[in-house]
Coordinates of C-alpha atoms in Angstrom, one line a residue:
Chain A
M722 CA 21.9 -44.3 66.9
G723 CA 22.1 -42.0 69.9
A724 CA 18.8 -43.0 71.4
E725 CA 20.2 -46.1 73.0
L726 CA 20.5 -44.4 76.5
G727 CA 17.0 -42.9 76.4
N728 CA 16.1 -39.5 77.7
Y729 CA 17.9 -38.3 80.8
K730 CA 18.4 -35.1 82.6
S731 CA 21.7 -35.9 84.3
C732 CA 24.1 -38.7 84.6
V733 CA 26.8 -39.3 87.3
S734 CA 28.9 -42.0 88.8
A735 CA 27.8 -42.4 92.4
R736 CA 27.9 -44.5 95.5
S737 CA 26.0 -44.4 98.8
T738 CA 27.6 -42.7 101.8
D739 CA 26.0 -45.2 104.1
K740 CA 28.7 -47.8 105.1
E741 CA 26.2 -50.4 106.2
I742 CA 24.4 -50.2 102.8
L743 CA 27.7 -50.4 100.9
K744 CA 28.6 -53.6 102.9
H745 CA 25.5 -55.4 101.4
A746 CA 25.2 -53.7 98.1
Q747 CA 25.9 -55.1 94.7
D748 CA 27.7 -52.0 93.5
G749 CA 27.3 -48.4 94.8
G750 CA 24.2 -49.2 96.9
I751 CA 22.1 -46.7 94.9
V752 CA 18.8 -48.6 95.0
S753 CA 19.0 -49.3 98.8
Q754 CA 20.1 -45.8 99.6
L755 CA 17.4 -44.1 97.4
F756 CA 14.6 -46.2 98.8
G757 CA 16.0 -45.8 102.4
F758 CA 16.0 -42.0 101.9
A759 CA 12.6 -42.0 100.2
L760 CA 11.2 -44.0 103.1
D761 CA 12.7 -41.6 105.7
E762 CA 11.4 -38.6 103.9
G763 CA 7.9 -40.0 103.3
I764 CA 8.4 -39.9 99.5
I765 CA 7.4 -43.5 99.5
D766 CA 5.7 -45.6 102.2
G767 CA 7.0 -48.9 101.0
A768 CA 9.0 -50.4 98.1
I769 CA 8.8 -53.5 96.0
V770 CA 12.2 -55.2 95.9
A771 CA 13.6 -58.6 95.0
A772 CA 14.2 -60.4 98.4
N773 CA 15.1 -64.0 99.0
K774 CA 14.4 -67.1 101.1
E775 CA 16.1 -65.7 104.3
F776 CA 14.1 -62.5 104.0
A777 CA 10.8 -64.3 103.6
A778 CA 11.5 -66.5 106.6
K779 CA 12.3 -63.4 108.7
Y780 CA 9.5 -61.2 107.4
P781 CA 6.8 -63.6 106.2
S782 CA 4.1 -60.8 106.1
K783 CA 6.1 -58.9 103.5
V784 CA 5.8 -61.4 100.7
M785 CA 2.8 -62.8 98.8
A786 CA 0.9 -65.5 100.6
D787 CA 1.4 -68.0 97.8
N788 CA 5.1 -68.0 98.5
S789 CA 4.5 -69.1 102.1
N790 CA 6.1 -72.5 101.8
F791 CA 9.6 -71.1 102.6
D792 CA 11.2 -74.5 102.7
M793 CA 10.5 -74.9 99.0
I794 CA 12.4 -71.7 98.1
E795 CA 16.0 -72.3 96.9
P796 CA 19.0 -70.1 97.8
W797 CA 19.5 -67.3 95.2
R798 CA 15.9 -67.5 94.0
P799 CA 14.4 -64.0 94.2
I800 CA 11.0 -63.3 95.9
P801 CA 9.2 -60.0 95.3
A802 CA 8.6 -58.4 98.7
I803 CA 7.5 -55.1 100.2
V804 CA 10.0 -53.4 102.4
N805 CA 9.0 -50.6 104.8
T806 CA 12.3 -50.1 106.8
R807 CA 16.0 -49.7 106.2
A808 CA 16.7 -53.1 107.9
E809 CA 14.3 -54.8 105.5
L810 CA 15.9 -53.0 102.6
I811 CA 19.4 -54.2 103.6
A812 CA 18.1 -57.7 104.0
A813 CA 16.9 -57.7 100.4
A814 CA 20.0 -56.0 98.8
G815 CA 22.1 -57.5 96.1
T816 CA 21.5 -58.7 92.6
K817 CA 19.9 -62.1 92.0
Y818 CA 20.6 -63.1 88.4
N819 CA 17.3 -64.8 87.8
V820 CA 13.7 -63.7 87.2
S821 CA 11.9 -61.8 90.0
P822 CA 8.3 -60.9 88.9
N823 CA 8.3 -57.6 90.9
V824 CA 5.4 -56.1 89.0
S825 CA 3.2 -58.9 90.3
M826 CA 3.0 -57.0 93.7
I827 CA 2.2 -53.6 92.3
K828 CA -1.5 -53.8 92.8
E829 CA -1.4 -55.8 96.1
A830 CA 1.0 -53.1 97.4
T831 CA -1.9 -50.6 97.2
R832 CA -4.4 -53.1 98.5
S833 CA -3.7 -55.3 101.5
F834 CA -0.3 -53.6 102.1
G835 CA -2.2 -50.3 102.1
L836 CA 0.5 -48.2 100.5
D837 CA -0.3 -44.8 99.0
K838 CA 3.2 -44.1 97.6
V839 CA 4.9 -47.1 96.2
G840 CA 8.5 -47.5 95.2
I841 CA 9.5 -50.2 92.8
V842 CA 12.8 -51.4 91.5
G843 CA 13.0 -53.5 88.4
T844 CA 14.7 -54.3 85.1
P845 CA 14.0 -52.3 81.9
C846 CA 11.1 -54.6 81.0
Q847 CA 9.5 -54.1 84.4
M848 CA 9.8 -50.3 84.0
Q849 CA 8.0 -50.7 80.6
A850 CA 5.4 -52.8 82.4
I851 CA 4.6 -50.2 85.0
R852 CA 4.5 -47.3 82.4
K853 CA 2.1 -49.3 80.3
L854 CA 0.1 -49.9 83.4
Q855 CA 0.0 -46.2 84.2
L856 CA -1.2 -45.3 80.7
Y857 CA -3.3 -48.3 80.0
P858 CA -4.4 -49.7 83.4
V859 CA -6.4 -52.7 82.4
G860 CA -6.5 -54.6 85.7
A861 CA -4.9 -52.0 87.8
R862 CA -7.5 -49.6 89.2
D863 CA -5.9 -46.7 91.1
V864 CA -2.5 -48.2 90.9
G865 CA -0.8 -45.9 88.4
A866 CA -1.0 -42.7 90.5
S867 CA 0.4 -44.6 93.5
I868 CA 3.7 -45.3 91.9
A869 CA 5.9 -42.7 93.5
L870 CA 9.4 -43.8 92.6
A871 CA 10.5 -46.3 90.0
V872 CA 14.1 -47.2 89.9
G873 CA 15.3 -49.1 86.9
I874 CA 18.4 -51.2 86.8
F875 CA 20.6 -51.8 83.7
C876 CA 20.0 -55.2 82.3
M877 CA 21.6 -57.1 79.4
E878 CA 19.6 -60.3 79.9
N879 CA 18.2 -62.4 82.6
F880 CA 18.1 -66.1 83.4
P881 CA 15.6 -68.7 84.6
Y882 CA 16.4 -70.0 88.1
Q883 CA 17.5 -73.4 86.7
S884 CA 20.0 -71.7 84.4
I885 CA 21.7 -70.1 87.4
L886 CA 21.7 -73.4 89.1
Q887 CA 23.4 -74.9 86.0
L888 CA 25.9 -72.2 85.8
V889 CA 26.9 -72.1 89.4
E890 CA 26.7 -75.8 90.3
D891 CA 27.8 -77.3 87.1
H892 CA 30.0 -74.8 85.2
A893 CA 31.4 -73.1 88.3
A894 CA 31.3 -76.2 90.5
M895 CA 30.1 -74.4 93.5
K896 CA 27.1 -75.1 95.9
M897 CA 24.4 -72.4 95.6
E898 CA 24.3 -72.2 99.4
S899 CA 28.0 -71.3 99.6
V900 CA 27.8 -68.4 97.1
K901 CA 28.2 -64.9 98.6
K902 CA 27.8 -62.8 95.4
M903 CA 27.3 -63.2 91.7
E904 CA 28.2 -60.6 89.2
I905 CA 28.4 -60.1 85.4
G906 CA 31.1 -57.7 84.5
K907 CA 34.3 -57.3 82.4
G908 CA 33.0 -59.9 80.0
K909 CA 32.7 -62.6 82.7
F910 CA 30.2 -64.2 84.9
W911 CA 31.7 -64.1 88.4
V912 CA 30.8 -66.3 91.3
Y913 CA 32.2 -65.4 94.7
G914 CA 32.1 -68.0 97.5
K915 CA 31.5 -67.3 101.1
R916 CA 35.0 -68.7 102.0
G917 CA 36.7 -66.3 99.6
Q918 CA 37.0 -68.5 96.5
V919 CA 36.2 -66.8 93.1
V920 CA 35.2 -68.6 89.9
Q921 CA 34.8 -66.8 86.6
L922 CA 33.0 -68.1 83.5
P923 CA 33.3 -66.7 80.1
L924 CA 30.0 -65.1 79.1
K925 CA 30.0 -67.4 76.0
V926 CA 28.9 -70.3 78.2
T927 CA 26.1 -68.4 79.7
H928 CA 24.4 -67.5 76.4
K929 CA 22.4 -70.6 75.9
Y930 CA 20.9 -70.3 79.4
E931 CA 19.5 -66.8 78.8
Q932 CA 15.7 -66.3 79.1
P933 CA 14.4 -66.4 75.6
G934 CA 12.0 -63.5 76.2
C935 CA 15.1 -61.2 76.8
K936 CA 16.1 -61.6 73.1
V937 CA 13.4 -59.2 71.9
C938 CA 14.2 -56.5 74.5
L939 CA 15.2 -53.1 73.1
D940 CA 16.2 -51.4 76.3
Y941 CA 19.5 -51.7 78.2
V942 CA 19.6 -48.8 80.7
A943 CA 15.9 -48.8 81.9
N944 CA 14.9 -45.9 79.7
L945 CA 11.5 -45.6 81.5
G946 CA 12.7 -45.5 85.1
D947 CA 12.5 -42.3 87.1
I948 CA 16.1 -43.0 87.9
S949 CA 18.2 -45.8 86.3
T950 CA 21.3 -47.3 87.7
G951 CA 23.8 -50.0 87.0
S952 CA 27.4 -51.0 87.3
V953 CA 28.5 -50.5 83.7
G954 CA 30.5 -47.4 83.1
S955 CA 31.7 -46.8 86.7
P956 CA 34.6 -48.3 88.7
D957 CA 34.1 -51.2 91.1
G958 CA 32.0 -50.2 94.1
W959 CA 30.4 -47.3 92.2
S960 CA 27.3 -47.2 90.0
T961 CA 26.3 -45.2 86.9
V962 CA 23.2 -43.2 87.7
M963 CA 20.9 -41.7 85.1
V964 CA 18.2 -39.3 86.4
R965 CA 15.3 -39.3 83.9
S966 CA 11.9 -38.0 85.0
K967 CA 10.7 -35.0 86.9
I968 CA 10.0 -37.3 89.9
G969 CA 13.5 -38.8 89.6
D970 CA 15.1 -35.3 89.3
S971 CA 13.3 -34.1 92.4
V972 CA 14.1 -37.2 94.5
W973 CA 17.8 -37.2 93.4
A974 CA 18.2 -33.5 94.2
K975 CA 16.8 -34.0 97.7
A976 CA 19.0 -37.1 98.3
M977 CA 22.1 -35.3 97.1
A978 CA 21.2 -32.3 99.4
A979 CA 20.8 -34.7 102.3
G980 CA 24.3 -36.1 101.6
C981 CA 23.1 -39.6 100.7
F982 CA 25.6 -40.0 97.8
E983 CA 29.2 -39.3 96.8
T984 CA 29.3 -38.5 93.1
Q985 CA 31.9 -38.1 90.3
P986 CA 31.1 -36.6 86.9
I987 CA 30.5 -39.5 84.5
E988 CA 32.9 -37.8 82.1
K989 CA 35.7 -38.1 84.6
V990 CA 35.4 -41.9 85.3
K991 CA 36.6 -44.9 83.3
P992 CA 35.2 -46.5 81.3
G993 CA 32.3 -44.0 81.4
L994 CA 29.3 -43.6 79.2
E995 CA 31.2 -44.7 76.1
L996 CA 31.1 -48.3 77.3
V997 CA 27.5 -48.0 78.4
S998 CA 26.5 -46.7 74.9
K999 CA 28.5 -49.4 73.2
L1000 CA 26.9 -52.2 75.2
A1001 CA 23.4 -50.6 74.8
N1002 CA 23.9 -50.4 71.0
E1003 CA 25.1 -54.0 70.9
K1004 CA 22.1 -55.2 72.8
I1005 CA 19.6 -53.2 70.8
S1006 CA 21.0 -54.1 67.4
K1007 CA 21.3 -57.8 68.3
N1008 CA 17.7 -57.9 69.5
K1009 CA 16.4 -55.9 66.6
A1010 CA 17.9 -58.5 64.4
T1011 CA 16.1 -61.2 66.4
L1012 CA 12.8 -59.3 65.9
E1013 CA 13.5 -59.1 62.2
A1014 CA 14.3 -62.8 62.0
R1015 CA 11.0 -63.5 63.8
A1016 CA 9.1 -61.9 61.0
T1017 CA 10.3 -64.6 58.6
F1018 CA 10.7 -67.4 61.1
G1019 CA 8.5 -70.0 59.4
V1020 CA 7.6 -70.6 55.8
G1021 CA 5.3 -67.7 55.0
K1022 CA 4.6 -67.4 58.7
A1023 CA 5.9 -65.0 61.3
L1024 CA 6.3 -65.1 65.0
R1025 CA 4.4 -62.3 66.8
N1026 CA 5.9 -58.9 67.2
P1027 CA 4.6 -57.2 70.4
Y1028 CA 5.9 -53.7 69.4
I1029 CA 3.3 -51.6 67.6
Chain B
M1230 CA 10.0 -42.3 67.3
G1231 CA 7.3 -41.4 64.8
L1232 CA 3.9 -40.1 65.2
L1233 CA 4.3 -38.4 68.6
D1234 CA 7.4 -36.5 67.8
S1235 CA 5.5 -33.5 66.6
V1236 CA 3.3 -33.5 69.7
F1237 CA 6.1 -33.9 72.2
K1238 CA 9.0 -32.1 70.4
K1239 CA 9.3 -29.8 73.4
N1240 CA 9.6 -32.6 75.9
I1241 CA 12.0 -34.6 73.9
S1242 CA 14.5 -31.8 73.5
A1243 CA 16.3 -30.3 76.5
A1244 CA 13.9 -27.4 76.8
P1245 CA 11.9 -27.3 80.0
Q1246 CA 8.6 -29.2 79.8
K1247 CA 5.3 -27.4 79.5
P1248 CA 2.8 -30.0 80.4
A1249 CA -0.3 -28.0 79.8
D1250 CA 0.6 -27.1 76.2
V1251 CA -1.5 -29.7 74.6
A1252 CA -4.5 -29.3 76.8
K1253 CA -4.6 -25.5 77.1
P1254 CA -6.2 -24.7 73.7
V1255 CA -9.0 -27.2 74.7
E1256 CA -9.8 -25.3 77.9
T1257 CA -9.8 -21.9 76.4
K1258 CA -12.0 -23.0 73.6
K1259 CA -14.4 -24.4 76.2
E1260 CA -14.8 -21.1 78.0
V1261 CA -16.0 -19.5 74.7
K1262 CA -18.4 -22.2 73.7
P1263 CA -19.1 -24.3 76.7
V1264 CA -21.6 -26.7 75.2
A1265 CA -21.3 -26.8 71.4
D1266 CA -17.9 -28.4 71.4
K1267 CA -18.8 -31.3 73.6
I1268 CA -18.9 -34.7 72.2
T1269 CA -22.1 -36.7 72.7
V1270 CA -21.9 -39.9 74.5
G1271 CA -24.4 -42.8 75.0
Y1272 CA -24.2 -45.8 77.3
T1273 CA -25.8 -49.0 76.3
H1274 CA -26.4 -51.5 79.1
L1275 CA -26.7 -55.1 78.0
S1276 CA -25.9 -58.2 80.0
G1277 CA -23.6 -56.5 82.4
C1278 CA -23.5 -56.0 86.2
T1279 CA -23.3 -52.2 86.3
G1280 CA -19.7 -52.6 87.7
C1281 CA -18.4 -50.8 84.6
T1282 CA -20.8 -48.0 85.3
V1283 CA -19.5 -47.8 88.8
A1284 CA -15.9 -47.8 87.5
L1285 CA -16.8 -44.8 85.4
A1286 CA -18.4 -43.1 88.4
D1287 CA -15.3 -43.9 90.4
N1288 CA -13.4 -41.2 88.6
Y1289 CA -15.2 -39.0 91.2
A1290 CA -14.6 -35.3 90.4
G1291 CA -12.9 -36.3 87.2
L1292 CA -16.2 -37.6 85.9
L1293 CA -17.9 -34.3 86.7
T1294 CA -15.2 -32.4 84.9
L1295 CA -15.6 -34.7 81.9
L1296 CA -19.4 -34.0 81.9
D1297 CA -18.8 -30.3 82.5
K1298 CA -16.3 -29.7 79.7
Y1299 CA -16.1 -32.5 77.2
V1300 CA -19.0 -34.8 77.2
D1301 CA -22.7 -34.5 76.8
L1302 CA -24.3 -37.6 78.1
K1303 CA -27.3 -38.3 75.8
Y1304 CA -28.4 -41.7 76.9
M1305 CA -27.6 -43.9 79.9
P1306 CA -30.3 -46.0 81.5
T1307 CA -28.7 -45.9 85.0
L1308 CA -28.3 -42.2 85.2
A1309 CA -30.7 -40.5 82.8
D1310 CA -34.3 -40.7 81.8
A1311 CA -33.8 -40.9 78.0
R1312 CA -35.7 -44.1 77.1
H1313 CA -34.3 -44.9 73.7
I1314 CA -30.9 -45.2 72.2
Q1315 CA -29.8 -41.8 70.8
K1316 CA -27.6 -40.8 67.9
V1317 CA -24.2 -40.0 69.5
D1318 CA -20.5 -39.6 68.7
V1319 CA -19.4 -42.3 71.1
S1320 CA -21.3 -45.2 72.7
F1321 CA -19.9 -47.1 75.6
V1322 CA -21.4 -50.6 75.8
E1323 CA -21.4 -52.6 79.0
G1324 CA -22.2 -56.3 79.1
S1325 CA -22.5 -59.1 76.5
V1326 CA -25.5 -59.8 74.3
C1327 CA -28.0 -62.6 75.1
I1328 CA -28.9 -63.7 71.6
N1329 CA -32.0 -65.3 72.9
D1330 CA -33.3 -61.9 74.0
K1331 CA -34.8 -60.0 71.0
L1332 CA -34.6 -56.6 72.7
A1333 CA -30.9 -57.0 73.5
V1334 CA -30.0 -57.9 69.9
E1335 CA -32.0 -55.0 68.7
E1336 CA -30.3 -52.6 71.1
I1337 CA -26.8 -53.6 70.1
K1338 CA -27.6 -53.2 66.4
E1339 CA -29.2 -49.9 67.1
T1340 CA -26.2 -48.8 69.1
R1341 CA -24.0 -49.5 66.1
E1342 CA -26.3 -47.7 63.7
K1343 CA -26.5 -44.6 65.9
S1344 CA -22.9 -44.2 67.0
A1345 CA -19.8 -43.0 65.2
V1346 CA -17.6 -44.8 67.6
V1347 CA -18.5 -47.9 69.6
V1348 CA -16.5 -48.7 72.7
A1349 CA -16.8 -52.2 74.3
L1350 CA -16.5 -51.4 78.0
G1351 CA -15.3 -54.1 80.3
G1352 CA -14.6 -57.8 80.0
C1353 CA -18.2 -58.8 79.2
A1354 CA -18.6 -56.5 76.2
C1355 CA -15.1 -57.3 74.9
Y1356 CA -14.7 -60.9 75.6
G1357 CA -17.9 -62.4 77.1
N1358 CA -16.2 -62.7 80.5
I1359 CA -18.3 -64.6 83.1
T1360 CA -21.2 -64.8 80.6
R1361 CA -19.0 -67.3 78.7
F1362 CA -20.1 -69.8 81.3
C1363 CA -23.8 -69.3 80.8
R1364 CA -25.8 -72.3 79.5
G1365 CA -29.4 -71.5 80.3
G1366 CA -31.8 -73.6 82.4
Q1367 CA -32.6 -71.0 85.1
Q1368 CA -36.0 -69.6 86.0
N1369 CA -37.7 -67.7 84.7
Q1370 CA -36.1 -67.6 81.3
P1371 CA -34.5 -71.0 81.0
A1372 CA -34.0 -70.6 77.3
Q1373 CA -31.7 -67.5 77.8
E1374 CA -28.6 -69.6 77.3
A1375 CA -26.4 -68.0 74.6
Y1376 CA -24.3 -64.9 75.2
L1377 CA -21.9 -63.3 72.9
P1378 CA -19.5 -60.4 73.3
I1379 CA -20.7 -57.4 71.3
G1380 CA -17.9 -57.8 68.7
D1381 CA -19.6 -61.0 67.5
L1382 CA -22.7 -59.0 66.4
I1383 CA -21.4 -55.6 65.4
K1384 CA -18.1 -54.0 64.5
V1385 CA -16.5 -52.6 67.6
D1386 CA -14.0 -49.7 67.4
V1387 CA -12.3 -49.7 70.8
Y1388 CA -11.9 -52.1 73.7
I1389 CA -11.6 -51.2 77.3
P1390 CA -10.9 -54.6 78.8
G1391 CA -10.9 -55.5 82.5
C1392 CA -13.4 -56.8 85.1
A1393 CA -13.9 -54.3 86.4
P1394 CA -12.3 -51.9 84.0
S1395 CA -10.0 -49.4 85.7
P1396 CA -11.7 -45.9 86.1
Q1397 CA -8.5 -44.3 84.8
L1398 CA -8.5 -46.2 81.5
I1399 CA -12.2 -45.3 80.9
R1400 CA -11.2 -41.7 81.7
N1401 CA -8.2 -41.8 79.4
V1402 CA -10.3 -43.2 76.5
A1403 CA -13.0 -40.5 77.0
V1404 CA -10.4 -37.7 76.9
A1405 CA -8.7 -39.3 73.9
A1406 CA -12.1 -39.6 72.1
Y1407 CA -12.7 -36.0 72.8
L1408 CA -9.3 -35.0 71.4
L1409 CA -9.9 -37.2 68.4
L1410 CA -13.2 -35.6 67.5
K1411 CA -12.6 -32.0 68.6
G1412 CA -8.9 -31.5 69.0
S1413 CA -6.2 -29.8 66.9
P1414 CA -4.3 -32.0 64.4
E1415 CA -1.6 -32.6 67.0
Q1416 CA -4.2 -33.7 69.6
K1417 CA -5.8 -35.9 67.0
A1418 CA -2.5 -37.5 66.3
L1419 CA -1.9 -38.1 70.0
A1420 CA -5.4 -39.5 70.5
T1421 CA -5.0 -41.8 67.6
A1422 CA -1.7 -43.1 68.8
Y1423 CA -3.1 -43.6 72.3
L1424 CA -6.2 -45.4 71.1
K1425 CA -4.4 -47.5 68.5
P1426 CA -3.7 -50.6 70.7
L1427 CA -7.2 -50.6 72.1
M1428 CA -8.5 -50.5 68.5
M1429 CA -6.2 -53.3 67.5
A1430 CA -7.4 -55.3 70.5
A1431 CA -11.0 -54.8 69.1
D1432 CA -9.9 -56.1 65.7
K1433 CA -8.1 -59.0 67.2
G1434 CA -11.0 -61.0 68.4
T1435 CA -13.6 -61.6 71.0
S1436 CA -12.2 -64.4 73.2
A1437 CA -9.9 -64.1 76.2
C1438 CA -8.5 -66.4 78.8
F1439 CA -5.4 -67.0 80.9
C1440 CA -4.4 -69.2 77.9
D1441 CA -3.7 -66.0 75.9
L1442 CA -0.6 -65.7 78.0
M1443 CA 0.4 -69.2 77.0
T1444 CA -0.5 -69.1 73.3
N1445 CA 0.4 -65.6 72.5
V1446 CA 3.2 -64.7 74.9
I1447 CA 5.0 -67.7 76.4
N1448 CA 4.6 -70.0 73.4
Q1449 CA 5.8 -67.2 71.2
G1450 CA 9.0 -66.8 73.2
L1451 CA 8.1 -63.3 74.5
C1452 CA 7.5 -63.8 78.2
M1453 CA 10.2 -62.2 80.4
G1454 CA 8.6 -62.8 83.8
C1455 CA 7.7 -59.2 84.8
G1456 CA 4.6 -60.2 86.8
S1457 CA 2.1 -57.8 85.2
C1458 CA -0.4 -60.5 84.5
A1459 CA -0.5 -61.7 88.1
A1460 CA -1.1 -58.1 89.3
A1461 CA -3.8 -57.6 86.7
C1462 CA -5.8 -60.8 87.4
P1463 CA -8.9 -59.8 89.4
V1464 CA -9.3 -63.3 90.8
R1465 CA -5.7 -64.2 91.7
A1466 CA -5.7 -67.0 89.2
I1467 CA -2.1 -66.3 88.2
T1468 CA 1.0 -66.8 90.3
H1469 CA 4.6 -67.1 89.2
E1470 CA 6.6 -70.3 89.3
Y1471 CA 10.3 -69.7 88.8
G1472 CA 9.4 -66.4 87.1
K1473 CA 6.8 -67.7 84.7
P1474 CA 3.0 -67.4 84.9
Q1475 CA 1.1 -70.3 86.4
G1476 CA -2.6 -70.1 85.7
E1477 CA -5.4 -71.7 87.8
R1478 CA -7.7 -72.0 84.9
D1479 CA -10.7 -73.1 86.9
L1480 CA -10.5 -69.8 88.7
C1481 CA -10.1 -67.7 85.5
I1482 CA -13.2 -65.8 84.5
K1483 CA -12.0 -65.1 81.0
C1484 CA -11.9 -61.3 81.3
G1485 CA -8.7 -60.6 79.2
A1486 CA -7.0 -58.4 81.8
C1487 CA -3.8 -60.4 82.0
Y1488 CA -3.1 -60.5 78.3
N1489 CA -3.9 -56.9 77.7
Q1490 CA -1.9 -55.7 80.7
C1491 CA 1.1 -57.8 79.6
P1492 CA 3.8 -55.5 78.1
R1493 CA 4.6 -58.2 75.6
S1494 CA 1.0 -58.4 74.2
W1495 CA 1.2 -55.0 72.7
F1496 CA 3.6 -52.2 73.5
S1497 CA 4.0 -48.9 71.7
F1498 CA 7.4 -47.2 72.4
D1499 CA 6.0 -44.0 70.8
V1500 CA 3.2 -43.7 73.3
V1501 CA 4.6 -45.3 76.4
S1502 CA 8.0 -43.4 76.2
A1503 CA 5.9 -40.2 76.4
Y1504 CA 4.1 -41.4 79.5
E1505 CA 5.1 -38.4 81.5
S1506 CA 3.7 -35.8 79.2
I1507 CA 0.6 -37.9 78.3
N1508 CA -0.3 -38.3 82.0
E1509 CA 0.3 -34.6 82.5
T1510 CA -1.9 -33.7 79.5
I1511 CA -4.7 -35.9 80.8
M1512 CA -4.4 -34.5 84.3
A1513 CA -4.4 -30.9 82.9
A1514 CA -7.5 -31.6 80.8
L1515 CA -9.3 -32.7 84.0
Q1516 CA -8.3 -29.7 86.1

């Protein structure tokens, strides 16, 4: 194949030099540090991120009005939110392994939130959504040119909220409230408790809980982000970073010059790009097979293929 | 990658990008023959609210550049004094057709006869939109009760959905139409690839609703909860419950924005992967 990692200008293993960010980050704190830097420099004037219940309670004006009944929001359920400060960024850091419709805020960010230069973080499908929106803005007047920095995160698959509930409370036998961190890595689904306990589930048990819409996705490493990042390929506490677009290149160069990141050449770290490629290929071939199966799903009837 | 490879070979390889490559020949040609190479455009206004016209005008200086370099506006009731529908390369049609109004029916047929390419501009022309709710009984034409999207009366080539449509999409289609009719083979290929999904939308049908997200995306196992539909909806009829669209159908005005903005309705890797160079080409064309 060879195209599985998309086009990119450079690729490194990196982590933030900000200790406070690293304390709250999922991996190397790339997204928080990039947006923090971009906010400081005026590259963006706000960013759309996946926050949570505590964030919404603390910063109610930063989430959509229809999410205002905060009591109804469960722990570990992501809520798209606009952040304008480093404190808000840190409050929203960390991966939530269920669906956060971040793109739903992209127009509102340029309307009532009044942003001219919007940052957005999202999964590969969300990067696809915003690029489609930039080329074919159907209900998105003046939004495309306001997207100043899109950071894509690697994504193998996502889960509905109830799936995570099932995995954590049933399979891992932990209360959602007592979970400090969740992680998918090294072939396992890891749940870390606030009191230090760790439960690992084989990925096999998670498969039936995956979001069905993820099974037709042909992008692992967010090919359409300005910058893409994820844990795979780099050691614990570090992230693999791929710089893709002109915007991404310019922001990354400035952030490096400002000392925001420590880096190591990707060739020097283990397991490196080889594993990223392997997983990307696995995802793409598996999902291409799903798409092919959809073409003959019924008797003389196909399921719809969105890709033209 | 297929069709666009030839156009974007430079960008796909490691060589430094030259954004103006595609657009430059267009501009030089213009300076030699400033008028002859323009495409002719008409604008038929049926049962619409002129919001689509305003959206076109909201390209600001971009509209003036379009008129300056690429487009000769032959007929447009709001802006020009030409009284009758003219023979043109491209017609934009705003609004749906009241089939109880003889003149409207004649005008849409005449538009088809006199245009090489017909573009349905906006939710009304594409899908009926708010006129889907018309049922007559109002003074002083209580019998004007039946309205149809133009695609139910004539063959439509391209859809620009949205209520209101985005100025940038109208602009992109106008530039693409120019490249299609007057460009080099590479530019034609680019324009064709760009317009293809909007042409497929025109072939697909004339009805739209929030339900499209149910029947064609969620029911088909394709929704991944990105949130595009909620962002696109002009009346905030869509929210997300646990990452899946929730439609307030009594708020929905049937404009078709949500489904067409959805990345799982139609998505071309060829075109969208080249988003950087396509955007640069369009911006360069409008310099």
